[in-house]
CSV table of C-alpha atoms and ligand atoms in Angstrom, one decimal:
chain,number,residue,atom,x,y,z
U,1,MET,CA,-34.9,-10.0,68.2
U,2,ILE,CA,-33.1,-6.8,67.9
U,3,ILE,CA,-35.0,-3.7,69.2
U,4,CYS,CA,-33.9,-0.5,67.5
U,5,LYS,CA,-35.0,3.0,68.6
U,6,THR,CA,-32.7,5.3,66.8
U,7,ARG,CA,-31.7,5.9,63.2
U,8,ASP,CA,-28.2,4.7,63.9
U,9,GLU,CA,-29.5,1.5,65.5
U,10,ILE,CA,-31.8,0.5,62.7
U,11,SER,CA,-29.1,1.4,60.1
U,12,ALA,CA,-26.5,-0.7,61.8
U,13,ALA,CA,-28.9,-3.7,62.2
U,14,VAL,CA,-29.8,-3.5,58.5
U,15,ALA,CA,-26.2,-3.1,57.4
U,16,GLU,CA,-25.3,-6.2,59.4
U,17,LEU,CA,-28.0,-8.3,57.6
U,18,ARG,CA,-26.8,-7.0,54.2
U,19,ARG,CA,-23.3,-7.9,55.1
U,20,GLN,CA,-24.6,-11.5,55.6
U,21,ASN,CA,-26.4,-11.2,52.2
U,22,LYS,CA,-29.8,-11.8,53.8
U,23,THR,CA,-33.0,-10.7,52.2
U,24,LEU,CA,-35.2,-8.4,54.2
U,25,GLY,CA,-39.0,-8.1,54.5
U,26,PHE,CA,-40.6,-5.1,56.2
U,27,VAL,CA,-44.0,-4.6,57.9
U,28,PRO,CA,-44.8,-1.0,58.9
U,29,THR,CA,-47.4,-0.8,61.7
U,30,MET,CA,-48.8,1.6,64.2
U,31,GLY,CA,-48.7,-1.1,66.9
U,32,ALA,CA,-51.5,-2.4,69.1
U,33,LEU,CA,-50.7,-5.5,67.2
U,34,HIS,CA,-53.3,-8.2,66.4
U,35,ASN,CA,-53.5,-11.2,64.2
U,36,GLY,CA,-54.0,-9.1,61.1
U,37,HIS,CA,-50.6,-7.5,61.6
U,38,LEU,CA,-49.1,-10.8,62.6
U,39,SER,CA,-50.3,-12.4,59.3
U,40,LEU,CA,-48.2,-9.8,57.5
U,41,VAL,CA,-45.2,-10.6,59.6
U,42,LYS,CA,-45.6,-14.3,59.1
U,43,LYS,CA,-45.9,-13.9,55.3
U,44,SER,CA,-42.8,-11.7,55.3
U,45,MET,CA,-41.0,-14.3,57.4
U,46,SER,CA,-41.9,-17.0,54.9
U,47,GLU,CA,-40.6,-15.0,51.9
U,48,ASN,CA,-37.5,-13.4,53.3
U,49,ASP,CA,-34.4,-14.4,55.4
U,50,CYS,CA,-35.2,-11.7,57.9
U,51,THR,CA,-38.2,-9.5,58.8
U,52,ALA,CA,-38.3,-6.1,60.4
U,53,VAL,CA,-41.4,-4.6,61.9
U,54,SER,CA,-41.9,-0.9,62.8
U,55,ILE,CA,-44.2,0.3,65.5
U,56,PHE,CA,-44.8,4.0,65.1
U,57,VAL,CA,-48.1,5.9,65.6
U,58,ASN,CA,-47.4,8.5,62.9
U,59,PRO,CA,-48.8,11.9,63.9
U,60,THR,CA,-48.6,13.3,60.3
U,61,GLN,CA,-51.2,10.9,59.0
U,62,PHE,CA,-53.8,11.8,61.7
U,63,ASN,CA,-56.1,14.7,60.6
U,64,ASN,CA,-58.0,14.3,63.8
U,65,LYS,CA,-56.3,15.1,67.1
U,66,HIS,CA,-58.7,13.1,69.2
U,67,ASP,CA,-58.1,10.0,67.0
U,68,LEU,CA,-54.3,10.4,67.5
U,69,GLN,CA,-54.6,10.9,71.2
U,70,THR,CA,-56.9,7.9,71.7
U,71,TYR,CA,-55.1,5.6,69.3
U,72,PRO,CA,-54.2,2.5,71.4
U,73,ARG,CA,-50.6,2.1,72.4
U,74,THR,CA,-49.3,-1.2,73.7
U,75,VAL,CA,-45.6,-1.2,72.7
U,76,ASP,CA,-44.4,-3.6,75.4
U,77,ALA,CA,-47.0,-6.3,74.5
U,78,ASP,CA,-46.3,-5.7,70.8
U,79,VAL,CA,-42.6,-6.3,71.2
U,80,LYS,CA,-43.3,-9.5,73.1
U,81,LEU,CA,-45.7,-10.7,70.4
U,82,LEU,CA,-43.1,-10.0,67.7
U,83,GLU,CA,-40.4,-11.7,69.7
U,84,GLY,CA,-42.7,-14.7,70.2
U,85,ILE,CA,-43.4,-15.2,66.5
U,86,GLY,CA,-39.7,-14.9,65.6
U,87,ALA,CA,-39.4,-11.4,63.9
U,88,ASP,CA,-35.8,-10.3,63.6
U,89,ILE,CA,-36.0,-6.6,64.1
U,90,ALA,CA,-38.5,-4.3,65.9
U,91,PHE,CA,-38.0,-0.7,65.0
U,92,VAL,CA,-39.7,1.5,67.6
U,93,PRO,CA,-38.7,5.1,66.8
U,94,SER,CA,-39.8,8.2,68.7
U,95,VAL,CA,-41.6,11.1,67.0
U,96,GLU,CA,-38.2,13.0,67.2
U,97,THR,CA,-36.4,10.2,65.5
U,98,MET,CA,-38.8,10.1,62.6
U,99,TYR,CA,-39.2,13.9,62.4
U,100,PRO,CA,-36.0,15.4,63.7
U,101,GLU,CA,-36.9,18.7,62.1
U,102,GLY,CA,-40.1,19.0,64.2
U,103,LEU,CA,-43.6,18.2,63.1
U,104,ASP,CA,-44.2,21.8,62.2
U,105,ASN,CA,-41.3,21.8,59.8
U,106,VAL,CA,-42.1,18.8,57.7
U,107,THR,CA,-42.0,19.8,54.1
U,108,GLU,CA,-42.5,16.8,51.9
U,109,SER,CA,-45.7,16.9,49.9
U,110,TYR,CA,-47.0,14.2,47.5
U,111,ASP,CA,-49.5,14.5,44.8
U,112,PHE,CA,-51.1,11.1,44.3
U,113,GLY,CA,-53.7,12.5,41.8
U,114,PHE,CA,-57.2,11.0,41.7
U,115,ILE,CA,-56.4,8.0,43.9
U,116,GLY,CA,-55.4,10.3,46.7
U,117,GLN,CA,-58.5,12.5,46.4
U,118,VAL,CA,-61.4,10.0,46.8
U,119,MET,CA,-62.8,8.0,49.8
U,120,GLU,CA,-60.2,8.2,52.6
U,121,GLY,CA,-58.3,10.9,50.7
U,122,ALA,CA,-61.5,13.1,50.6
U,123,ALA,CA,-62.6,12.2,54.2
U,124,ARG,CA,-59.2,12.7,55.8
U,125,PRO,CA,-57.4,15.7,54.2
U,126,GLY,CA,-53.6,15.2,54.5
U,127,HIS,CA,-53.9,11.6,55.7
U,128,PHE,CA,-52.3,10.0,52.6
U,129,ASN,CA,-49.6,12.7,52.4
U,130,GLY,CA,-48.6,11.7,56.0
U,131,VAL,CA,-48.7,8.0,55.1
U,132,GLY,CA,-46.5,8.7,52.1
U,133,ILE,CA,-44.0,10.7,54.2
U,134,VAL,CA,-43.6,8.2,56.9
U,135,VAL,CA,-43.5,5.1,54.7
U,136,HIS,CA,-40.9,6.8,52.5
U,137,ARG,CA,-38.8,7.7,55.5
U,138,LEU,CA,-39.2,4.2,56.9
U,139,PHE,CA,-38.2,2.7,53.5
U,140,ASP,CA,-35.1,4.9,53.5
U,141,LEU,CA,-34.0,3.7,56.9
U,142,VAL,CA,-35.0,0.0,56.6
U,143,LYS,CA,-34.2,-0.5,52.9
U,144,PRO,CA,-36.1,-3.7,52.6
U,145,ASP,CA,-36.5,-5.9,49.5
U,146,ARG,CA,-40.2,-6.4,50.1
U,147,ALA,CA,-42.8,-4.5,52.1
U,148,TYR,CA,-46.1,-6.0,53.3
U,149,PHE,CA,-49.4,-4.2,53.5
U,150,GLY,CA,-52.9,-5.4,54.4
U,151,MET,CA,-55.8,-5.2,52.0
U,152,LYS,CA,-57.8,-3.9,55.0
U,153,ASP,CA,-56.3,-0.5,54.0
U,154,PHE,CA,-57.1,-1.1,50.4
U,155,GLN,CA,-56.7,2.5,49.2
U,156,GLN,CA,-53.4,2.8,51.1
U,157,ILE,CA,-51.9,0.0,49.0
U,158,ALA,CA,-52.7,2.0,45.8
U,159,ILE,CA,-51.1,5.1,47.4
U,160,ILE,CA,-48.0,3.2,48.4
U,161,ARG,CA,-47.6,1.7,44.9
U,162,GLU,CA,-48.0,5.2,43.4
U,163,MET,CA,-45.4,6.6,45.8
U,164,VAL,CA,-43.0,3.8,45.0
U,165,ARG,CA,-43.6,4.5,41.3
U,166,GLN,CA,-43.2,8.3,41.6
U,167,CYS,CA,-40.0,8.1,43.7
U,168,ASN,CA,-38.4,5.2,41.8
U,169,ILE,CA,-38.1,3.1,44.9
U,170,ASN,CA,-37.0,-0.4,44.3
U,171,ILE,CA,-39.1,-2.3,46.9
U,172,GLU,CA,-41.7,-4.9,46.1
U,173,ILE,CA,-45.1,-4.1,47.6
U,174,ILE,CA,-46.9,-7.2,48.7
U,175,PRO,CA,-50.7,-7.0,49.4
U,176,CYS,CA,-52.0,-9.4,52.1
U,177,PRO,CA,-55.6,-10.6,52.7
U,178,ILE,CA,-57.8,-9.1,55.4
U,179,VAL,CA,-57.9,-11.1,58.6
U,180,ARG,CA,-61.3,-11.1,60.3
U,181,GLU,CA,-62.7,-12.2,63.6
U,182,ASP,CA,-64.8,-15.4,63.6
U,183,ASP,CA,-67.9,-13.3,63.1
U,184,GLY,CA,-66.5,-11.4,60.2
U,185,LEU,CA,-65.4,-8.1,61.7
U,186,ALA,CA,-62.1,-7.0,60.2
U,187,LEU,CA,-59.4,-7.0,62.8
U,188,SER,CA,-58.4,-3.4,63.7
U,189,SER,CA,-56.4,-1.8,66.5
U,190,ARG,CA,-59.4,0.6,66.8
U,191,ASN,CA,-61.8,-2.4,67.7
U,192,THR,CA,-60.4,-2.3,71.2
U,193,ARG,CA,-62.1,1.1,71.6
U,194,LEU,CA,-65.6,-0.3,70.9
U,195,ASN,CA,-67.8,-1.0,73.9
U,196,GLU,CA,-69.6,-4.3,74.2
U,197,GLU,CA,-72.8,-3.1,72.4
U,198,GLN,CA,-70.9,-1.3,69.7
U,199,ARG,CA,-68.8,-4.4,69.1
U,200,ARG,CA,-71.9,-6.5,68.9
U,201,GLN,CA,-73.5,-4.2,66.3
U,202,ALA,CA,-70.2,-3.6,64.3
U,203,VAL,CA,-70.5,-7.2,63.0
U,204,GLN,CA,-73.2,-5.9,60.6
U,205,ILE,CA,-70.6,-4.0,58.6
U,206,SER,CA,-68.8,-7.1,57.3
U,207,GLN,CA,-72.0,-9.2,57.2
U,208,THR,CA,-73.6,-6.7,54.9
U,209,LEU,CA,-70.6,-6.6,52.7
U,210,PHE,CA,-70.7,-10.4,52.4
U,211,LYS,CA,-74.4,-10.2,51.5
U,212,ALA,CA,-73.6,-7.6,48.8
U,213,VAL,CA,-71.3,-10.1,47.1
U,214,GLY,CA,-74.3,-12.4,46.5
U,215,LEU,CA,-76.3,-9.5,44.9
U,216,VAL,CA,-73.7,-8.7,42.2
U,217,GLY,CA,-75.2,-9.3,38.8
U,218,GLU,CA,-78.7,-9.8,40.2
U,219,LYS,CA,-79.0,-6.2,41.2
U,220,SER,CA,-77.5,-3.0,39.7
U,221,VAL,CA,-74.4,-1.2,41.1
U,222,ASP,CA,-76.7,1.6,42.4
U,223,GLU,CA,-79.1,-0.9,44.0
U,224,VAL,CA,-76.2,-2.7,45.8
U,225,LYS,CA,-74.8,0.6,46.9
U,226,GLU,CA,-78.2,1.6,48.3
U,227,PHE,CA,-78.6,-1.9,49.9
U,228,VAL,CA,-75.3,-1.6,51.8
U,229,ILE,CA,-75.8,1.9,53.0
U,230,SER,CA,-79.4,1.5,54.2
U,231,THR,CA,-78.7,-1.9,55.8
U,232,VAL,CA,-75.7,-0.7,57.8
U,233,ASN,CA,-77.4,2.6,58.7
U,234,SER,CA,-80.5,0.7,60.0
U,235,VAL,CA,-78.3,-0.7,62.8
U,236,PRO,CA,-78.7,1.8,65.6
U,237,LEU,CA,-75.1,2.5,66.5
U,238,LEU,CA,-73.7,2.4,63.0
U,239,ASP,CA,-73.4,5.5,60.8
U,240,VAL,CA,-72.1,5.0,57.3
U,241,GLU,CA,-69.6,7.8,56.3
U,242,TYR,CA,-69.3,6.5,52.7
U,243,PHE,CA,-69.7,3.3,50.7
U,244,GLU,CA,-68.3,3.4,47.2
U,245,ILE,CA,-68.2,0.7,44.6
U,246,VAL,CA,-65.0,1.2,42.6
U,247,ASP,CA,-62.6,-0.2,40.0
U,248,GLY,CA,-60.0,-2.0,42.1
U,249,TYR,CA,-57.2,-0.6,40.0
U,250,SER,CA,-58.2,2.9,39.2
U,251,LEU,CA,-60.5,3.6,42.3
U,252,GLN,CA,-62.9,5.2,39.9
U,253,THR,CA,-66.5,4.6,40.8
U,254,ILE,CA,-68.4,2.4,38.4
U,255,SER,CA,-72.0,2.4,37.3
U,256,SER,CA,-72.3,-1.1,35.8
U,257,TRP,CA,-70.7,-4.4,36.7
U,258,ASN,CA,-68.9,-4.9,33.4
U,259,GLU,CA,-67.2,-1.5,33.6
U,260,ALA,CA,-64.3,-3.0,35.5
U,261,GLU,CA,-62.5,-6.3,35.8
U,262,TRP,CA,-61.9,-6.0,39.5
U,263,VAL,CA,-64.7,-4.3,41.5
U,264,VAL,CA,-64.3,-3.5,45.2
U,265,GLY,CA,-66.8,-2.1,47.7
U,266,CYS,CA,-65.2,0.2,50.2
U,267,ILE,CA,-66.9,1.3,53.4
U,268,THR,CA,-66.2,3.6,56.3
U,269,VAL,CA,-68.5,3.5,59.3
U,270,ASN,CA,-68.6,5.6,62.5
U,271,VAL,CA,-69.4,3.7,65.6
U,272,GLY,CA,-69.6,6.3,68.3
U,273,ASP,CA,-66.3,8.1,67.9
U,274,VAL,CA,-64.6,5.0,66.5
U,275,ARG,CA,-64.1,5.1,62.7
U,276,LEU,CA,-63.9,1.6,61.1
U,277,ILE,CA,-63.0,0.8,57.6
U,278,ASP,CA,-63.6,-2.4,55.6
U,279,ASN,CA,-63.8,-3.5,52.0
U,280,ILE,CA,-64.7,-6.5,49.9
U,281,THR,CA,-64.0,-7.7,46.4
U,282,LEU,CA,-67.4,-7.7,44.7
U,283,LYS,CA,-66.2,-9.1,41.4
U,284,LYS,CA,-62.8,-10.2,40.0
Z,301,AMP,P1,-51.9,-0.2,61.1
Z,301,AMP,O1,-51.1,-0.6,62.3
Z,301,AMP,O2,-53.3,-0.1,61.3
Z,301,AMP,O3,-51.2,1.0,60.4
Z,301,AMP,O4,-51.7,-1.4,60.1
Z,301,AMP,C1,-50.4,-1.9,59.7
Z,301,AMP,C2,-50.6,-2.8,58.6
Z,301,AMP,O5,-51.4,-3.9,59.0
Z,301,AMP,C3,-51.3,-2.2,57.4
Z,301,AMP,O6,-50.7,-2.6,56.2
Z,301,AMP,C4,-52.7,-2.7,57.5
Z,301,AMP,O7,-53.4,-2.8,56.3
Z,301,AMP,C5,-52.4,-4.1,58.1
Z,301,AMP,N1,-53.7,-4.6,58.7
Z,301,AMP,C6,-54.4,-4.0,59.7
Z,301,AMP,N2,-55.5,-4.7,60.0
Z,301,AMP,C7,-55.4,-5.8,59.2
Z,301,AMP,C8,-56.3,-6.9,59.0
Z,301,AMP,N3,-57.4,-7.1,59.7
Z,301,AMP,N4,-56.0,-7.8,58.1
Z,301,AMP,C9,-54.8,-7.7,57.3
Z,301,AMP,N5,-54.0,-6.7,57.5
Z,301,AMP,C10,-54.3,-5.7,58.4
């Protein structure tokens, strides 16, 4: 596996692959890799000649300093994991490499419209702009044929698709299913920050979402929404920030089940100072 740190290194590695007429898949990550990330890498490896993975904790997408400071960083272990499963390139840039102009001088600004204003967009001002900036810069450097994103960050996929559309970027965006622990908790780098009791209670997030699927049709949209929020909030260490039932394509909230073909329930829960997100398809 080639490990690239600078713009010149990644550009040279990609140019060499292109010289060999190889197709390239790309998985952007913030590291602290787990099986969710690795499922994206494996899917990319099965669909492309070569796969590049970036590890970069992107400061511009954190609206909360504490979250950025405490975000788990395990680069050496991550690189070993990627080498172990046979990834071809690990791109591990510094903040200076990604933002040579300095973080205070970053000027790109995206308008994603409605899909950027709801849920995570409303709760984390500037978050999706930062995601758009870093993913666009990574796409420019890595120039992949396909890029792989997890459905765990459901809204992020809509944002990336919109950015690719607005900027006329010729990269296929491939959504990948959520990987969960055996008990249902969605894998997340942030799970490592949960203490034992928080981890034990966090399972109620996904378990409640699974139960909600069984209520579709039998109960109204509002009743299901109320069920999820009150059930999760009844768990002592869990605090629902929002739960929305939305059209999976437009992200508009719906008020009856037949209003949308694809209906997704999106939840964010604070467990102490750890913010966990999850979502589930309620109807398709
Ligand atoms: P992150 O490192 O959190 O920015 O995530 C990098 C990529 O991995 C994103 O596309 C995430 O959606 C994806 N990802 C994170 N957790 C999971 C999971 N549990 N299942 C599937 N994909 C995931």
